[in-house]
Short mmCIF file of C-alpha atoms in Angstrom, two decimals:
data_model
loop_
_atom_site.label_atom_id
_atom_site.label_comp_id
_atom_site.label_asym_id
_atom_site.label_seq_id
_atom_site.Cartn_x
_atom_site.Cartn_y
_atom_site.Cartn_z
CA UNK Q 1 -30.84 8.82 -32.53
CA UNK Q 2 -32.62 7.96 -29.03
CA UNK Q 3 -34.11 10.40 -26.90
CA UNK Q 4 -31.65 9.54 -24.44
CA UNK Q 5 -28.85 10.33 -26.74
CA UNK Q 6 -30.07 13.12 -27.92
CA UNK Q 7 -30.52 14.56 -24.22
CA UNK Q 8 -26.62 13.73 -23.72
CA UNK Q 9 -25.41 15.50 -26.52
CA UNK Q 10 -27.32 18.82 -25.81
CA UNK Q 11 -25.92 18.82 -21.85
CA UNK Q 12 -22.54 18.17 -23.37
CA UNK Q 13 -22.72 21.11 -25.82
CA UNK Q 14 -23.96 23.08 -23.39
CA UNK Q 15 -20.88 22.43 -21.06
CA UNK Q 16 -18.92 23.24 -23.92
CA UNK Q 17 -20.26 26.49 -24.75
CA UNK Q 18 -20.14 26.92 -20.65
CA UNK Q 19 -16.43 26.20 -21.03
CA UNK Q 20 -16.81 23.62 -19.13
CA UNK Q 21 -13.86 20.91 -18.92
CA UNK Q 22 -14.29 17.56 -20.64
CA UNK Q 23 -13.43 15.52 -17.20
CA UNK Q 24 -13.42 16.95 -12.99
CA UNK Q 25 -11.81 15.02 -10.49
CA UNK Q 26 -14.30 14.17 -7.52
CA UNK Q 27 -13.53 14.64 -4.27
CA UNK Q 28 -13.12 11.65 -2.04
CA UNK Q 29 -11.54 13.44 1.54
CA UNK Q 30 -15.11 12.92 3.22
CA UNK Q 31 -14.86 10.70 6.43
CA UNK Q 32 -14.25 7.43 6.00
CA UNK Q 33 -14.51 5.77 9.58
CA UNK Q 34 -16.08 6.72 12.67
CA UNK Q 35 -14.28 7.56 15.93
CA UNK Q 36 -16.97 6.46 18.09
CA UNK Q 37 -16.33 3.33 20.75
CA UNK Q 38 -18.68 0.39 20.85
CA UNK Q 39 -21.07 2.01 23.48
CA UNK Q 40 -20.85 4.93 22.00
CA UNK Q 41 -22.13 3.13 18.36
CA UNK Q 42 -24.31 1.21 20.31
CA UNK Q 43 -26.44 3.92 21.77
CA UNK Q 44 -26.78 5.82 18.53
CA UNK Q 45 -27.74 3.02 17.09
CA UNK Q 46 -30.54 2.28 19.61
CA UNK Q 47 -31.55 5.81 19.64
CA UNK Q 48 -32.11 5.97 15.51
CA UNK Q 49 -33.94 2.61 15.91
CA UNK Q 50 -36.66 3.69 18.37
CA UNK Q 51 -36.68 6.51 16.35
CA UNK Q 52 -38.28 5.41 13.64
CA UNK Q 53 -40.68 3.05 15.70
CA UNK Q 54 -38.66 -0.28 15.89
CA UNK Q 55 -38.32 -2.31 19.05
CA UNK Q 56 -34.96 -2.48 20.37
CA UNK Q 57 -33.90 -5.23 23.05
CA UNK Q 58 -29.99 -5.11 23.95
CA UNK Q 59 -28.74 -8.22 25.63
CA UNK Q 60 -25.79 -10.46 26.19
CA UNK Q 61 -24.85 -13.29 24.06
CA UNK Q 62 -25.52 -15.89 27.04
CA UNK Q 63 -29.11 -14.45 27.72
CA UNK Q 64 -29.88 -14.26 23.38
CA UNK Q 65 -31.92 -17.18 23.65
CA UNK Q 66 -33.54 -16.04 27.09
CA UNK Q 67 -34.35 -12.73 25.19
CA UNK Q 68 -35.68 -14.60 21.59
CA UNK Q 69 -37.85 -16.95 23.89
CA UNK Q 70 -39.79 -13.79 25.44
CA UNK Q 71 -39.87 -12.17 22.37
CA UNK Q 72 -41.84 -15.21 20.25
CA UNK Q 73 -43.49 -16.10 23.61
CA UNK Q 74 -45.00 -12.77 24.36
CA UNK Q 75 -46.89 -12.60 20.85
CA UNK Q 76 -47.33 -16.10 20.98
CA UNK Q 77 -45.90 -16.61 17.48
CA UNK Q 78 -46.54 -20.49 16.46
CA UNK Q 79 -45.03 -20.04 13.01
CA UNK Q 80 -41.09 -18.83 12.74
CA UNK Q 81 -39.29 -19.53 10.02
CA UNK Q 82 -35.49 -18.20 10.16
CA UNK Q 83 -32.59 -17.65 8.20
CA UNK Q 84 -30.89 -21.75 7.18
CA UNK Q 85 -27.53 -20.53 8.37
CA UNK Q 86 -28.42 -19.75 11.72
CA UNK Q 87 -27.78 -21.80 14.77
CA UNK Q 88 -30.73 -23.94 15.18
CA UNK Q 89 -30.00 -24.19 18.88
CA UNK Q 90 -31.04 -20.62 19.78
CA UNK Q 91 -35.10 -22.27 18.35
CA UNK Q 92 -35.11 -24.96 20.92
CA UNK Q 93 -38.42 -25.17 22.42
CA UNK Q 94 -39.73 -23.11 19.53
CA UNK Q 95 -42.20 -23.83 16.92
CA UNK Q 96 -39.24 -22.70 14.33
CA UNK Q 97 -38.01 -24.47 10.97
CA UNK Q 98 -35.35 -22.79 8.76
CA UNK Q 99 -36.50 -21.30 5.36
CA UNK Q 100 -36.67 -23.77 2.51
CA UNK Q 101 -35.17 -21.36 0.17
CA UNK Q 102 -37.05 -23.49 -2.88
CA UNK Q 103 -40.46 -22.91 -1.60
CA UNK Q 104 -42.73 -20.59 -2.97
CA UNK Q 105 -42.32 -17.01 -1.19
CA UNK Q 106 -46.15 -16.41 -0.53
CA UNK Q 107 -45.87 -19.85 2.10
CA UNK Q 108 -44.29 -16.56 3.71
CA UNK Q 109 -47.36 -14.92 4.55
CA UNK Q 110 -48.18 -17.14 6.94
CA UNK Q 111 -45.39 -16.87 9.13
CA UNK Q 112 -45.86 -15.08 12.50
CA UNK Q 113 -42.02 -13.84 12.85
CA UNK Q 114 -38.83 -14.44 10.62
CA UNK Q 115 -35.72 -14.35 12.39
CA UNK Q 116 -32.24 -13.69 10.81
CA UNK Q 117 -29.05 -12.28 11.46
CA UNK Q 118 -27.67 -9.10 9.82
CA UNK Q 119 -24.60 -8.66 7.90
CA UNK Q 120 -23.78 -4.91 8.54
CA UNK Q 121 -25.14 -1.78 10.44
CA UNK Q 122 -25.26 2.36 10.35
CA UNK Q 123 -25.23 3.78 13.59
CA UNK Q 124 -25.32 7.27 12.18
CA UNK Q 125 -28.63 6.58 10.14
CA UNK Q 126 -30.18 3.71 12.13
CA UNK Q 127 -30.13 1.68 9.15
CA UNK Q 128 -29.59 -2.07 9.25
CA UNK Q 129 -28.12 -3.99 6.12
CA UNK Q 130 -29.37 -7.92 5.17
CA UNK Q 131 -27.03 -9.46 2.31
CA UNK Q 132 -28.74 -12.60 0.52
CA UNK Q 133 -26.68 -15.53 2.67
CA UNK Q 134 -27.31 -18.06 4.85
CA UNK Q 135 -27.35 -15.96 7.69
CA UNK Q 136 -29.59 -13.08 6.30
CA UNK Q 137 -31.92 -15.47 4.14
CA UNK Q 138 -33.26 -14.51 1.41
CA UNK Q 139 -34.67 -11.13 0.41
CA UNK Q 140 -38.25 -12.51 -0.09
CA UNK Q 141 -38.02 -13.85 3.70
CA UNK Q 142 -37.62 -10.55 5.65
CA UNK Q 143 -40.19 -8.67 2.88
CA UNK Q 144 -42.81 -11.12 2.73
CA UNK Q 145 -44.13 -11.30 6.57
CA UNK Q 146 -45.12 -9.28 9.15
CA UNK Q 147 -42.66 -9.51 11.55
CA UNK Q 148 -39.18 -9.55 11.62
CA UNK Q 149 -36.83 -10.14 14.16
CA UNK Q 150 -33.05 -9.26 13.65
CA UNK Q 151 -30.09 -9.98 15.31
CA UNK Q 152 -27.21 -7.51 15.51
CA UNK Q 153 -23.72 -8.51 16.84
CA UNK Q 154 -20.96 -5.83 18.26
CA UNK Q 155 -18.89 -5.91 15.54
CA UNK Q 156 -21.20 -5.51 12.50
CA UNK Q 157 -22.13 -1.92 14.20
CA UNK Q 158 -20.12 0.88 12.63
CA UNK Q 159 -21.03 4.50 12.15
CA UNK Q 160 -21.59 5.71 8.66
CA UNK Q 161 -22.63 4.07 4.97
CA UNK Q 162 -18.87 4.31 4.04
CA UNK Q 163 -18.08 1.54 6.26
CA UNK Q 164 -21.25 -0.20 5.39
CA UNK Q 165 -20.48 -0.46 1.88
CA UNK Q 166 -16.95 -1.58 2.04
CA UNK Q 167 -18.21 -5.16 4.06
CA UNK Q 168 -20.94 -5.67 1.49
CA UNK Q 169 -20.30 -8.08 -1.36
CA UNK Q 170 -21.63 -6.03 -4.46
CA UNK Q 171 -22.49 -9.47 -6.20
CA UNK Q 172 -25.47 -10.25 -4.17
CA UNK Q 173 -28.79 -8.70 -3.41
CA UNK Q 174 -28.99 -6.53 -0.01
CA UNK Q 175 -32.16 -5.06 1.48
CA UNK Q 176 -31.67 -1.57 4.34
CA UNK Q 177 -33.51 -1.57 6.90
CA UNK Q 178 -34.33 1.88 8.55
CA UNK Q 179 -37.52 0.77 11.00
CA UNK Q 180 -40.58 -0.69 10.24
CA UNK Q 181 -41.85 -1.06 6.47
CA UNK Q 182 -43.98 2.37 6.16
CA UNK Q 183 -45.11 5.18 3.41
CA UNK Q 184 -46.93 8.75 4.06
CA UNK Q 185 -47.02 8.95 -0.22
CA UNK Q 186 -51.06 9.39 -0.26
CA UNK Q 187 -51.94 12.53 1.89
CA UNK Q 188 -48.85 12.44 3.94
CA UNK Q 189 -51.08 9.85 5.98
CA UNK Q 190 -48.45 7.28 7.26
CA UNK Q 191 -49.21 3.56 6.42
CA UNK Q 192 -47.40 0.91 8.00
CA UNK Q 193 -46.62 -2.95 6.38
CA UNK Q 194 -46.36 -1.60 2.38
CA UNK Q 195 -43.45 -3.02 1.46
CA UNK Q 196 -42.27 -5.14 4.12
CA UNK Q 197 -42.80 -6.03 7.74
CA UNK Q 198 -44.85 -3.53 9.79
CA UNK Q 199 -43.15 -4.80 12.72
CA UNK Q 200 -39.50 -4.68 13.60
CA UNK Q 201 -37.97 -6.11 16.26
CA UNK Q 202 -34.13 -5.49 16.47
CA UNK Q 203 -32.02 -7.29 19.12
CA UNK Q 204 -28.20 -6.06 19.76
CA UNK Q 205 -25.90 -8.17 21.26
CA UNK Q 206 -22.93 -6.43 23.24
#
């Protein structure tokens, strides 16, 4: 018998001798949906963002370009690489190339900025959800560098993880996103860039 086995029998004869029943029905009457209007999810979201030390731009689809351009311009990022499924019209002018998805990840490294899109979003826990697709990339490509920029659209805001889970597609891999990559694990002293990009930059379009 395995340790793990043997662990499982002694909770279940304990339950017994508890009088415990064999089987409970969960619960499943939390909240479902949010009642909160596009603004409304918006500004939340925005709010949790900054929160936790990511830059937030909010713009209109028409000026998403204008707004990318000052973004890459203003850190003078030479180096982009961005999710293959994107439109490759929003990096005119840029010095962008879509992610070969066959290249080694740690060509990452020396990227300046990533930019993808996102497939989902929590405005209740300022948490932003990347599924491994064309439009999100792959996971290596928003862990590997520095910088990330992300795009988030009206409709993929919604307000708590119940909606988030019921767009995602369980089959593939999916990275959340709450702020910049950062630990306080050694002497509560908070490092930034451990396990992803130390700098997030998060643009919403209305």
């Amino acid at each position: 018998m395995s340790a793990k086995q043997d662990i499982l029998n002694r909770i279940r004869s304990a339950q017994k001798q508890a009088g415990l029943p064999d089987h409970v029905d969960v619960p499943r009457d939390y909240q479902h949906e949010g009642t909160l209007n596009d603004d409304e999810l918006r500004e939340m979201l925005v709010d949790r963002l900054e929160d936790y030390k990511a830059e937030v731009h909010v713009t209109e689809e028409s000026d998403l370009k204008k707004t990318l351009d000052s973004i890459v311009n203003d850190r003078n990022c030479k180096d982009i690489r961005y999710a293959p499924g994107m439109n490759a019209d929003l990096f005119d002018g840029l010095s962008a190339r879509p992610d070969d998805e066959d290249a080694d990840p740690r060509e990452l490294d020396d990227a300046d900025a990533v930019v993808t899109e996102s497939l989902v979003s929590s405005a209740q826990t300022g948490t932003i959800v990347l599924q491994s697709d064309s439009r999100c990339g792959r996971r290596a490509l928003t862990l590997v560098p520095d910088r990330h920029i992300c795009i988030v659209r009206r409709d993929e805001v919604v307000y708590g993880i119940p909606e988030v889970i019921s767009r995602m597609n369980p089959d593939k891999p999916a990275t959340w996103i709450s702020g910049p990559s950062a630990t306080s694990d050694i002497e509560l002293s908070r490092v930034e860039g451990v396990h992803g990009p130390r700098d997030l930059i998060v643009i919403i379009v209305k």
